[in-house]
Amino acid sequence: MADRSFLDWPFFEDRHRALADGLEEWCKGNLPVDHADVDAACRGLVARLGQDGWLKHSAIEPDGVGRLDVRSLCLIRETLARHDGLADFAFAMQGLGTGALSLFGSTEQRQWLARTRAGEALSAFALSEPRSGSDVANLEMIAVHDGDHYVLDGEKTWISNGGIADFYCVFARTGEADGARGLSAFLVPAETPGLEIAERLEVMAPHPLARLVFKGVHVPASAMIGDAGQGFKIAMSVLDVFRSTVGAAALGFARRALEESLNRVQSRELFGAPLAELQMVQGHIAEMGLDVDASALLVYRAAWTKDMGAPRVSREAAMAKLHATDHAQEVIDRAVQLHGGDGVRSGHIVERLYREIRALRIYEGASDVQRIVIARQMIGGN
Ligand code: COS
C-alpha cells in the first residue's frame, strides 16, 4: 500500500481526502485495463471515467460555473498513474484539451464540456509543430481571416489523442503582431473538411498520438477561443494549470515504483537475509522516499498556490514538473535495479514504469524549458 500520509498535509481539505479515497477504491475495481489496442483502451477509459463522475473534475461546467481545482486534478492524476498510466493519460487529455475552454471559452464553445465531462467526447491540445515544440512563439500554422471565417493551413505534431479526439484546441498565427503576440486559439471539430490525420506516431509507451495536417480548414470566426492575438497567453495559462499535474502523474509512477521496491526488498532473500537488511539497499530506499516526498511537496505547493487564487504559478508549476518528472525517472531506475532481472522483463510493472516515465520529461515543456521558466521568473519576474 502506497504511503497516504501526505493527505494529512495542510494543502488539502476534507473533500480532497474523500476524492482520493473514492478514486482509490474505483481504481482497485477498474484498473489496469488491457493496453493491446490503445485507441480502444483510451475510448473505454474516457467513457468509464465519465460515467463514474471523475471527468467532472477535468473541466468547468458548460454554463461557466465552477473552476479547475488543481489539487483535485493532481490527486486524480497521481492516483490513476499509480494504477495504470493509460488511465492517467485518458483523464489528463480531457483536461488539457478543454483547458482553453474552461479558462477562456464562450458559452457556445463550452457546450462541448457537457460531453467531455460525461466521457462522450474526447479532446486534444494541438500546439506543437514539426519546427516548434519548445519555441511556441515561432509556430508556423496560419489562420487567415476571411469574412466570417478563418482558414487554417499548416501542420501539428506529437498531438496526444490525435486520431481519436472529437475536437482539437488549435493554436495558429493570426498575425496581429510578430512572435508571441500574433497567435490565436481555435476550436476545430475533428470532422472539419481539410483536417487530416497524416500519421500515427508509435512511441516507447504507446498511447494515441498523431501528426495532423490542415489544408484550407474553414472554421467560423466564433471558433476563436478568447481574443485575437491572445493565443500564446492562452496556451501558457493552460500549461500553468496542467504542468503541475504532469508532476503529479510522475509522482504516481514514482510512488508505485517505491511500493513495488519495498515489497521486493522485504520478500527477496540474498546472502541469507532479506535484501532490506543490506545497507546499500537501504540507501536506495532512503533516496527514493526523499525524492517522492520532495516531489509531492512541490506538486501540491504549486496546486495549492493556484487554487488560492494566484494569477500565475509559472515558477511553482515549472519547479513541480521539473523535479517530479526528473526524480521519478531516478526512483524508477532504482526500482529496476532492486528488481534485478525481473526489472527489465517485458510486462513487469517496473519495466512498464521505466518506459512510461520518460515522455513526461519532454511533453508539456521539456525539463530544459522548465529551467528557463524558473530562471526567468526568479531573475526578471517575467
Ligand atoms: N501566463 C500568462 N502570460 C504568460 C505566461 C503565462 N504562464 N507565460 C508567458 N506569458 C506572456 C509573457 O508575459 C509575455 O507577455 P508580453 O508580450 O505581454 O510581455 C508573452 O507571454 C511572451 O512570453 P515570453 O517572452 O516568455 O515568450 P518566449 O517566446 O520567450 O517563450 C517559453 C517562453 C520557452 C517558456 C515558452 O515558449 C514555453 O513554455 N515553451 C514550451 C511550450 C510547451 O510546453 N510545449 C509543449 C507543447 S504541449 S505538449
CSV table of C-alpha atoms and ligand atoms in Angstrom, one decimal:
chain,number,residue,atom,x,y,z
A,1,MET,CA,0.0,0.0,0.0
A,2,ALA,CA,1.4,3.3,-1.1
A,3,ASP,CA,2.1,6.0,1.6
A,4,ARG,CA,-1.1,8.1,2.1
A,5,SER,CA,0.2,10.2,5.0
A,6,PHE,CA,0.6,13.2,2.6
A,7,LEU,CA,-3.2,13.6,2.5
A,8,ASP,CA,-3.0,15.0,6.0
A,9,TRP,CA,-0.9,17.9,4.8
A,10,PRO,CA,-2.5,21.4,5.2
A,11,PHE,CA,-2.7,21.8,1.4
A,12,PHE,CA,-5.8,19.6,1.4
A,13,GLU,CA,-9.4,19.9,2.5
A,14,ASP,CA,-11.7,17.0,3.5
A,15,ARG,CA,-13.2,17.0,0.0
A,16,HIS,CA,-9.7,16.2,-1.4
A,17,ARG,CA,-9.2,13.3,1.1
A,18,ALA,CA,-12.7,12.0,0.2
A,19,LEU,CA,-11.8,12.3,-3.5
A,20,ALA,CA,-8.5,10.4,-3.1
A,21,ASP,CA,-10.2,7.6,-1.1
A,22,GLY,CA,-13.1,7.2,-3.5
A,23,LEU,CA,-10.9,7.1,-6.5
A,24,GLU,CA,-8.5,4.6,-4.9
A,25,GLU,CA,-11.4,2.2,-4.5
A,26,TRP,CA,-12.5,2.8,-8.1
A,27,CYS,CA,-9.0,2.1,-9.3
A,28,LYS,CA,-8.9,-1.2,-7.4
A,29,GLY,CA,-12.1,-2.3,-9.2
A,30,ASN,CA,-11.4,-1.0,-12.7
A,31,LEU,CA,-7.6,-0.8,-13.4
A,32,PRO,CA,-5.4,-1.7,-15.0
A,33,VAL,CA,-7.1,-2.2,-18.4
A,34,ASP,CA,-5.7,-4.1,-21.3
A,35,HIS,CA,-3.4,-1.9,-23.4
A,36,ALA,CA,-3.3,-4.1,-26.5
A,37,ASP,CA,-5.4,-1.6,-28.6
A,38,VAL,CA,-4.6,1.8,-27.1
A,39,ASP,CA,-7.3,3.6,-29.1
A,40,ALA,CA,-10.0,1.3,-27.8
A,41,ALA,CA,-8.5,1.3,-24.3
A,42,CYS,CA,-8.5,5.2,-24.2
A,43,ARG,CA,-12.0,5.5,-25.5
A,44,GLY,CA,-13.2,2.9,-23.0
A,45,LEU,CA,-11.3,4.6,-20.1
A,46,VAL,CA,-12.8,8.0,-21.0
A,47,ALA,CA,-16.3,6.5,-21.2
A,48,ARG,CA,-15.9,4.9,-17.7
A,49,LEU,CA,-14.2,7.8,-16.1
A,50,GLY,CA,-17.1,10.0,-17.4
A,51,GLN,CA,-19.9,7.7,-16.4
A,52,ASP,CA,-18.5,7.3,-12.9
A,53,GLY,CA,-18.1,11.1,-12.5
A,54,TRP,CA,-14.3,11.5,-12.3
A,55,LEU,CA,-14.2,13.7,-15.5
A,56,LYS,CA,-16.3,16.3,-13.8
A,57,HIS,CA,-13.0,17.5,-12.3
A,58,SER,CA,-11.4,17.9,-15.7
A,59,ALA,CA,-13.3,21.0,-16.8
A,60,ILE,CA,-15.7,23.6,-15.5
A,61,GLU,CA,-19.5,23.3,-16.0
A,62,PRO,CA,-20.8,24.2,-19.5
A,63,ASP,CA,-22.7,27.1,-18.1
A,64,GLY,CA,-19.5,28.6,-16.8
A,65,VAL,CA,-20.0,27.6,-13.1
A,66,GLY,CA,-17.0,26.3,-11.1
A,67,ARG,CA,-13.3,26.4,-11.7
A,68,LEU,CA,-10.5,24.0,-12.2
A,69,ASP,CA,-9.3,22.8,-8.8
A,70,VAL,CA,-5.7,21.9,-9.4
A,71,ARG,CA,-5.3,19.9,-6.2
A,72,SER,CA,-8.1,17.6,-7.4
A,73,LEU,CA,-6.6,17.3,-10.8
A,74,CYS,CA,-3.2,16.4,-9.2
A,75,LEU,CA,-4.7,13.9,-6.8
A,76,ILE,CA,-6.6,12.2,-9.6
A,77,ARG,CA,-3.6,12.0,-11.9
A,78,GLU,CA,-1.4,10.8,-9.1
A,79,THR,CA,-3.8,8.0,-8.2
A,80,LEU,CA,-4.6,6.9,-11.7
A,81,ALA,CA,-0.9,6.9,-12.7
A,82,ARG,CA,-0.1,4.7,-9.7
A,83,HIS,CA,-2.6,2.1,-11.0
A,84,ASP,CA,-2.4,2.5,-14.8
A,85,GLY,CA,-0.5,5.0,-16.9
A,86,LEU,CA,-3.1,4.9,-19.7
A,87,ALA,CA,-5.9,5.8,-17.3
A,88,ASP,CA,-3.9,8.8,-16.2
A,89,PHE,CA,-3.3,9.7,-19.9
A,90,ALA,CA,-7.0,9.4,-20.8
A,91,PHE,CA,-8.0,11.7,-17.8
A,92,ALA,CA,-5.3,14.2,-18.4
A,93,MET,CA,-6.0,14.7,-22.1
A,94,GLN,CA,-9.7,15.5,-21.3
A,95,GLY,CA,-8.4,18.3,-19.1
A,96,LEU,CA,-5.6,19.6,-21.3
A,97,GLY,CA,-7.7,19.6,-24.5
A,98,THR,CA,-10.5,21.5,-22.8
A,99,GLY,CA,-8.3,23.8,-20.6
A,100,ALA,CA,-8.7,26.7,-23.0
A,101,LEU,CA,-12.5,26.3,-23.0
A,102,SER,CA,-12.6,26.2,-19.2
A,103,LEU,CA,-10.5,29.3,-18.9
A,104,PHE,CA,-11.4,31.4,-21.9
A,105,GLY,CA,-14.3,29.6,-23.8
A,106,SER,CA,-17.5,31.3,-24.9
A,107,THR,CA,-20.9,30.0,-23.8
A,108,GLU,CA,-21.3,28.3,-27.2
A,109,GLN,CA,-17.9,26.7,-27.1
A,110,ARG,CA,-18.3,25.5,-23.5
A,111,GLN,CA,-21.2,23.3,-24.7
A,112,TRP,CA,-18.6,20.7,-25.6
A,113,LEU,CA,-17.7,20.4,-21.9
A,114,ALA,CA,-21.0,18.7,-21.2
A,115,ARG,CA,-19.8,15.8,-23.5
A,116,THR,CA,-16.2,15.8,-22.4
A,117,ARG,CA,-17.2,15.7,-18.7
A,118,ALA,CA,-19.6,12.8,-19.4
A,119,GLY,CA,-16.9,10.9,-21.3
A,120,GLU,CA,-18.9,11.1,-24.5
A,121,ALA,CA,-16.4,13.2,-26.5
A,122,LEU,CA,-12.6,13.3,-26.5
A,123,SER,CA,-10.5,16.4,-26.8
A,124,ALA,CA,-6.9,17.3,-27.7
A,125,PHE,CA,-4.5,20.2,-27.4
A,126,ALA,CA,-2.8,20.9,-30.7
A,127,LEU,CA,0.2,23.3,-30.0
A,128,SER,CA,3.4,21.6,-31.2
A,129,GLU,CA,4.6,21.7,-34.7
A,130,PRO,CA,7.5,19.9,-36.6
A,131,ARG,CA,9.6,23.1,-36.2
A,132,SER,CA,8.3,24.5,-32.9
A,133,GLY,CA,7.8,22.3,-29.9
A,134,SER,CA,9.5,24.4,-27.2
A,135,ASP,CA,9.6,27.7,-29.1
A,136,VAL,CA,5.8,28.3,-29.2
A,137,ALA,CA,6.2,32.0,-30.2
A,138,ASN,CA,7.6,30.8,-33.6
A,139,LEU,CA,4.8,28.4,-34.6
A,140,GLU,CA,4.1,28.5,-38.3
A,141,MET,CA,0.4,27.3,-38.8
A,142,ILE,CA,-1.5,30.2,-40.2
A,143,ALA,CA,-5.1,31.2,-39.7
A,144,VAL,CA,-6.3,33.8,-42.3
A,145,HIS,CA,-9.4,35.9,-41.5
A,146,ASP,CA,-11.8,35.6,-44.5
A,147,GLY,CA,-15.2,37.3,-43.9
A,148,ASP,CA,-16.9,35.4,-41.1
A,149,HIS,CA,-14.4,32.6,-41.2
A,150,TYR,CA,-10.8,31.8,-40.5
A,151,VAL,CA,-8.9,29.4,-42.9
A,152,LEU,CA,-6.2,27.3,-41.2
A,153,ASP,CA,-3.2,25.9,-43.0
A,154,GLY,CA,-0.2,24.0,-41.6
A,155,GLU,CA,0.9,21.0,-39.5
A,156,LYS,CA,0.7,19.9,-35.9
A,157,THR,CA,2.6,17.0,-34.5
A,158,TRP,CA,3.0,15.0,-31.3
A,159,ILE,CA,-0.7,15.6,-30.7
A,160,SER,CA,-1.9,13.3,-27.9
A,161,ASN,CA,-5.4,11.9,-28.7
A,162,GLY,CA,-4.6,12.7,-32.3
A,163,GLY,CA,-6.8,10.3,-34.4
A,164,ILE,CA,-9.4,9.6,-31.7
A,165,ALA,CA,-10.2,13.2,-30.5
A,166,ASP,CA,-13.6,14.7,-31.4
A,167,PHE,CA,-12.2,18.2,-31.4
A,168,TYR,CA,-8.8,19.9,-31.2
A,169,CYS,CA,-7.8,23.1,-29.5
A,170,VAL,CA,-5.5,24.5,-32.2
A,171,PHE,CA,-3.0,27.4,-32.0
A,172,ALA,CA,-2.3,29.3,-35.1
A,173,ARG,CA,-0.7,32.6,-36.3
A,174,THR,CA,-3.2,35.3,-37.0
A,175,GLY,CA,-0.6,38.0,-37.3
A,176,GLU,CA,-1.8,40.8,-35.0
A,177,ALA,CA,2.0,41.3,-34.2
A,178,ASP,CA,5.2,39.4,-34.6
A,179,GLY,CA,6.0,36.4,-32.4
A,180,ALA,CA,4.1,35.5,-29.3
A,181,ARG,CA,1.6,38.4,-29.7
A,182,GLY,CA,0.4,37.2,-33.1
A,183,LEU,CA,-1.2,33.9,-32.2
A,184,SER,CA,-4.8,32.8,-31.6
A,185,ALA,CA,-6.6,29.7,-30.4
A,186,PHE,CA,-9.4,27.9,-32.3
A,187,LEU,CA,-11.8,25.1,-31.5
A,188,VAL,CA,-11.7,22.7,-34.5
A,189,PRO,CA,-14.1,19.7,-34.6
A,190,ALA,CA,-12.3,16.5,-35.9
A,191,GLU,CA,-14.6,16.1,-38.9
A,192,THR,CA,-13.9,19.6,-40.3
A,193,PRO,CA,-13.0,19.2,-44.0
A,194,GLY,CA,-9.3,19.6,-44.7
A,195,LEU,CA,-8.2,18.3,-41.3
A,196,GLU,CA,-6.3,15.0,-41.9
A,197,ILE,CA,-4.6,12.6,-39.6
A,198,ALA,CA,-1.4,12.4,-41.7
A,199,GLU,CA,0.5,9.9,-39.5
A,200,ARG,CA,0.0,7.9,-36.3
A,201,LEU,CA,3.2,8.0,-34.2
A,202,GLU,CA,4.5,5.0,-32.3
A,203,VAL,CA,6.3,5.7,-29.0
A,204,MET,CA,8.0,3.6,-26.3
A,205,ALA,CA,5.0,3.7,-24.0
A,206,PRO,CA,2.2,3.6,-26.6
A,207,HIS,CA,-0.8,6.0,-26.5
A,208,PRO,CA,-2.8,7.7,-29.2
A,209,LEU,CA,-0.5,10.2,-30.9
A,210,ALA,CA,-0.5,11.7,-34.3
A,211,ARG,CA,0.7,14.3,-36.8
A,212,LEU,CA,-2.1,16.4,-38.2
A,213,VAL,CA,-2.3,18.3,-41.5
A,214,PHE,CA,-4.6,21.3,-42.0
A,215,LYS,CA,-5.3,22.2,-45.7
A,216,GLY,CA,-7.7,25.1,-46.1
A,217,VAL,CA,-9.6,24.2,-43.0
A,218,HIS,CA,-12.5,26.7,-42.7
A,219,VAL,CA,-13.9,27.4,-39.2
A,220,PRO,CA,-16.4,30.1,-38.3
A,221,ALA,CA,-15.0,33.2,-36.6
A,222,SER,CA,-16.9,32.1,-33.5
A,223,ALA,CA,-14.5,29.2,-33.2
A,224,MET,CA,-11.8,31.5,-31.9
A,225,ILE,CA,-11.2,30.9,-28.2
A,226,GLY,CA,-10.6,34.2,-26.4
A,227,ASP,CA,-9.4,37.2,-28.3
A,228,ALA,CA,-7.3,37.5,-31.5
A,229,GLY,CA,-3.6,37.7,-30.6
A,230,GLN,CA,-4.1,36.1,-27.2
A,231,GLY,CA,-3.2,32.5,-28.2
A,232,PHE,CA,0.2,32.5,-26.6
A,233,LYS,CA,-1.1,33.6,-23.3
A,234,ILE,CA,-4.0,31.2,-23.5
A,235,ALA,CA,-1.5,28.3,-24.2
A,236,MET,CA,0.7,29.4,-21.3
A,237,SER,CA,-2.2,29.8,-18.9
A,238,VAL,CA,-3.4,26.3,-19.7
A,239,LEU,CA,0.1,24.9,-19.2
A,240,ASP,CA,0.3,26.8,-15.9
A,241,VAL,CA,-2.6,24.7,-14.7
A,242,PHE,CA,-1.6,21.4,-16.3
A,243,ARG,CA,2.1,21.4,-15.8
A,244,SER,CA,1.7,20.7,-12.0
A,245,THR,CA,-0.5,17.8,-13.0
A,246,VAL,CA,2.3,16.2,-15.1
A,247,GLY,CA,4.4,16.4,-12.0
A,248,ALA,CA,1.5,14.6,-10.1
A,249,ALA,CA,1.4,11.8,-12.7
A,250,ALA,CA,5.2,11.4,-12.4
A,251,LEU,CA,4.7,11.3,-8.6
A,252,GLY,CA,2.1,8.5,-9.0
A,253,PHE,CA,4.6,6.5,-11.1
A,254,ALA,CA,7.4,7.0,-8.5
A,255,ARG,CA,5.1,6.0,-5.6
A,256,ARG,CA,4.2,2.8,-7.4
A,257,ALA,CA,7.9,2.1,-8.1
A,258,LEU,CA,8.7,2.7,-4.4
A,259,GLU,CA,5.8,0.5,-3.3
A,260,GLU,CA,6.9,-2.4,-5.5
A,261,SER,CA,10.5,-1.9,-4.3
A,262,LEU,CA,9.5,-2.0,-0.6
A,263,ASN,CA,7.7,-5.3,-1.3
A,264,ARG,CA,10.6,-6.7,-3.2
A,265,VAL,CA,13.3,-5.9,-0.7
A,266,GLN,CA,11.4,-7.3,2.2
A,267,SER,CA,10.4,-10.5,0.5
A,268,ARG,CA,13.5,-11.4,-1.5
A,269,GLU,CA,16.5,-13.0,0.3
A,270,LEU,CA,20.1,-12.5,-0.6
A,271,PHE,CA,23.2,-13.8,1.4
A,272,GLY,CA,20.8,-15.4,3.9
A,273,ALA,CA,18.7,-12.4,4.8
A,274,PRO,CA,16.1,-10.1,3.2
A,275,LEU,CA,17.5,-7.5,0.7
A,276,ALA,CA,16.2,-4.8,3.0
A,277,GLU,CA,19.0,-5.7,5.6
A,278,LEU,CA,21.7,-4.6,3.2
A,279,GLN,CA,22.8,-1.0,3.8
A,280,MET,CA,23.3,-0.4,0.1
A,281,VAL,CA,19.7,-1.3,-0.4
A,282,GLN,CA,18.6,0.9,2.5
A,283,GLY,CA,20.4,3.7,0.8
A,284,HIS,CA,18.4,3.2,-2.4
A,285,ILE,CA,15.1,3.1,-0.4
A,286,ALA,CA,16.0,6.3,1.6
A,287,GLU,CA,16.8,8.3,-1.6
A,288,MET,CA,13.6,7.0,-3.3
A,289,GLY,CA,11.5,8.1,-0.3
A,290,LEU,CA,13.2,11.5,-0.2
A,291,ASP,CA,12.6,12.1,-3.9
A,292,VAL,CA,8.9,11.1,-3.6
A,293,ASP,CA,8.2,13.4,-0.6
A,294,ALA,CA,10.1,16.3,-2.1
A,295,SER,CA,8.2,16.0,-5.4
A,296,ALA,CA,4.9,15.7,-3.6
A,297,LEU,CA,5.7,18.9,-1.6
A,298,LEU,CA,6.5,20.8,-4.8
A,299,VAL,CA,3.5,19.4,-6.8
A,300,TYR,CA,0.9,20.2,-4.0
A,301,ARG,CA,2.5,23.6,-3.2
A,302,ALA,CA,2.0,24.6,-6.9
A,303,ALA,CA,-1.5,23.2,-6.9
A,304,TRP,CA,-2.5,24.9,-3.6
A,305,THR,CA,-1.0,28.2,-4.7
A,306,LYS,CA,-3.0,28.2,-7.9
A,307,ASP,CA,-6.2,27.2,-6.0
A,308,MET,CA,-5.7,30.0,-3.6
A,309,GLY,CA,-6.1,32.4,-6.5
A,310,ALA,CA,-2.6,33.2,-7.7
A,311,PRO,CA,-3.0,34.6,-11.3
A,312,ARG,CA,0.2,32.9,-12.4
A,313,VAL,CA,2.1,29.9,-10.9
A,314,SER,CA,4.7,29.6,-13.7
A,315,ARG,CA,7.6,29.2,-11.3
A,316,GLU,CA,5.9,26.8,-8.9
A,317,ALA,CA,4.4,24.7,-11.7
A,318,ALA,CA,7.7,24.5,-13.5
A,319,MET,CA,9.6,23.5,-10.4
A,320,ALA,CA,6.9,20.8,-9.6
A,321,LYS,CA,7.1,19.4,-13.1
A,322,LEU,CA,10.9,19.5,-13.4
A,323,HIS,CA,11.6,18.0,-10.1
A,324,ALA,CA,8.8,15.4,-10.1
A,325,THR,CA,9.5,14.1,-13.6
A,326,ASP,CA,13.3,14.0,-13.4
A,327,HIS,CA,13.3,12.4,-9.9
A,328,ALA,CA,10.6,9.9,-10.8
A,329,GLN,CA,12.9,8.7,-13.5
A,330,GLU,CA,15.6,8.2,-10.9
A,331,VAL,CA,13.2,6.5,-8.5
A,332,ILE,CA,12.1,4.1,-11.2
A,333,ASP,CA,15.6,3.4,-12.3
A,334,ARG,CA,16.5,2.4,-8.7
A,335,ALA,CA,13.4,0.2,-8.6
A,336,VAL,CA,14.5,-1.6,-11.8
A,337,GLN,CA,17.9,-2.1,-10.2
A,338,LEU,CA,16.4,-3.5,-7.0
A,339,HIS,CA,14.3,-5.9,-9.1
A,340,GLY,CA,17.3,-7.4,-10.9
A,341,GLY,CA,16.4,-9.4,-14.0
A,342,ASP,CA,12.7,-9.0,-13.3
A,343,GLY,CA,13.1,-5.3,-13.6
A,344,VAL,CA,13.9,-5.4,-17.3
A,345,ARG,CA,11.5,-8.2,-18.1
A,346,SER,CA,8.8,-7.1,-20.7
A,347,GLY,CA,5.5,-6.6,-19.0
A,348,HIS,CA,6.8,-6.3,-15.4
A,349,ILE,CA,5.3,-3.3,-13.6
A,350,VAL,CA,8.7,-1.6,-13.1
A,351,GLU,CA,9.7,-2.2,-16.7
A,352,ARG,CA,6.4,-0.6,-17.8
A,353,LEU,CA,7.0,2.4,-15.4
A,354,TYR,CA,10.6,2.8,-16.8
A,355,ARG,CA,9.1,3.3,-20.3
A,356,GLU,CA,6.1,5.4,-19.2
A,357,ILE,CA,8.0,8.0,-17.2
A,358,ARG,CA,10.4,9.1,-20.0
A,359,ALA,CA,8.0,11.1,-22.1
A,360,LEU,CA,6.9,13.2,-19.1
A,361,ARG,CA,10.3,14.9,-19.1
A,362,ILE,CA,9.7,16.0,-22.6
A,363,TYR,CA,6.0,16.8,-23.1
A,364,GLU,CA,4.2,20.0,-21.9
A,365,GLY,CA,7.5,21.8,-21.7
A,366,ALA,CA,10.8,19.7,-21.6
A,367,SER,CA,12.8,19.8,-18.4
A,368,ASP,CA,15.2,22.3,-20.1
A,369,VAL,CA,12.2,24.7,-20.8
A,370,GLN,CA,11.2,24.4,-17.2
A,371,ARG,CA,14.6,25.6,-16.2
A,372,ILE,CA,14.2,28.6,-18.5
A,373,VAL,CA,10.8,29.4,-17.0
A,374,ILE,CA,12.1,29.1,-13.4
A,375,ALA,CA,15.2,31.2,-14.1
A,376,ARG,CA,13.2,34.0,-15.9
A,377,GLN,CA,10.7,34.2,-13.0
A,378,MET,CA,13.5,34.5,-10.5
A,379,ILE,CA,15.6,36.9,-12.4
A,380,GLY,CA,13.2,39.2,-14.2
A,381,GLY,CA,9.8,38.2,-12.9
A,382,ASN,CA,8.5,37.6,-16.5
B,1,COS,N1,0.6,33.2,-18.3
B,1,COS,C1,0.3,34.3,-18.9
B,1,COS,N2,1.1,35.0,-19.8
B,1,COS,C2,2.3,34.5,-20.0
B,1,COS,C3,2.7,33.3,-19.4
B,1,COS,C4,1.8,32.6,-18.5
B,1,COS,N3,2.1,31.5,-17.9
B,1,COS,N4,4.0,33.0,-19.8
B,1,COS,C5,4.4,34.0,-20.6
B,1,COS,N5,3.4,34.9,-20.7
B,1,COS,C6,3.4,36.1,-21.5
B,1,COS,C7,4.6,36.9,-21.2
B,1,COS,O1,4.3,37.7,-20.0
B,1,COS,C8,4.8,37.8,-22.4
B,1,COS,O2,3.8,38.8,-22.4
B,1,COS,P1,4.1,40.2,-23.1
B,1,COS,O3,4.3,40.0,-24.5
B,1,COS,O4,2.8,41.0,-22.8
B,1,COS,O5,5.3,40.8,-22.4
B,1,COS,C9,4.4,36.8,-23.5
B,1,COS,O6,3.5,35.8,-22.9
B,1,COS,C10,5.6,36.1,-24.2
B,1,COS,O7,6.3,35.5,-23.2
B,1,COS,P2,7.9,35.1,-23.3
B,1,COS,O8,8.6,36.3,-23.8
B,1,COS,O9,8.4,34.5,-22.1
B,1,COS,O10,7.9,34.0,-24.5
B,1,COS,P3,9.0,33.1,-25.2
B,1,COS,O11,8.8,33.1,-26.6
B,1,COS,O12,10.4,33.6,-24.7
B,1,COS,O13,8.7,31.7,-24.6
B,1,COS,C11,8.9,29.7,-23.3
B,1,COS,C12,8.9,31.2,-23.4
B,1,COS,C13,10.1,29.0,-23.9
B,1,COS,C14,9.0,29.5,-21.8
B,1,COS,C15,7.5,29.1,-23.8
B,1,COS,O14,7.5,29.2,-25.2
B,1,COS,C16,7.3,27.7,-23.4
B,1,COS,O15,6.7,27.4,-22.3
B,1,COS,N6,7.6,26.7,-24.3
B,1,COS,C17,7.3,25.3,-24.1
B,1,COS,C18,6.0,25.0,-24.6
B,1,COS,C19,5.5,23.7,-24.4
B,1,COS,O16,5.1,23.3,-23.3
B,1,COS,N7,5.4,22.9,-25.5
B,1,COS,C20,4.8,21.6,-25.4
B,1,COS,C21,3.5,21.6,-26.1
B,1,COS,S1,2.2,20.9,-25.2
B,1,COS,S2,2.6,19.0,-25.2
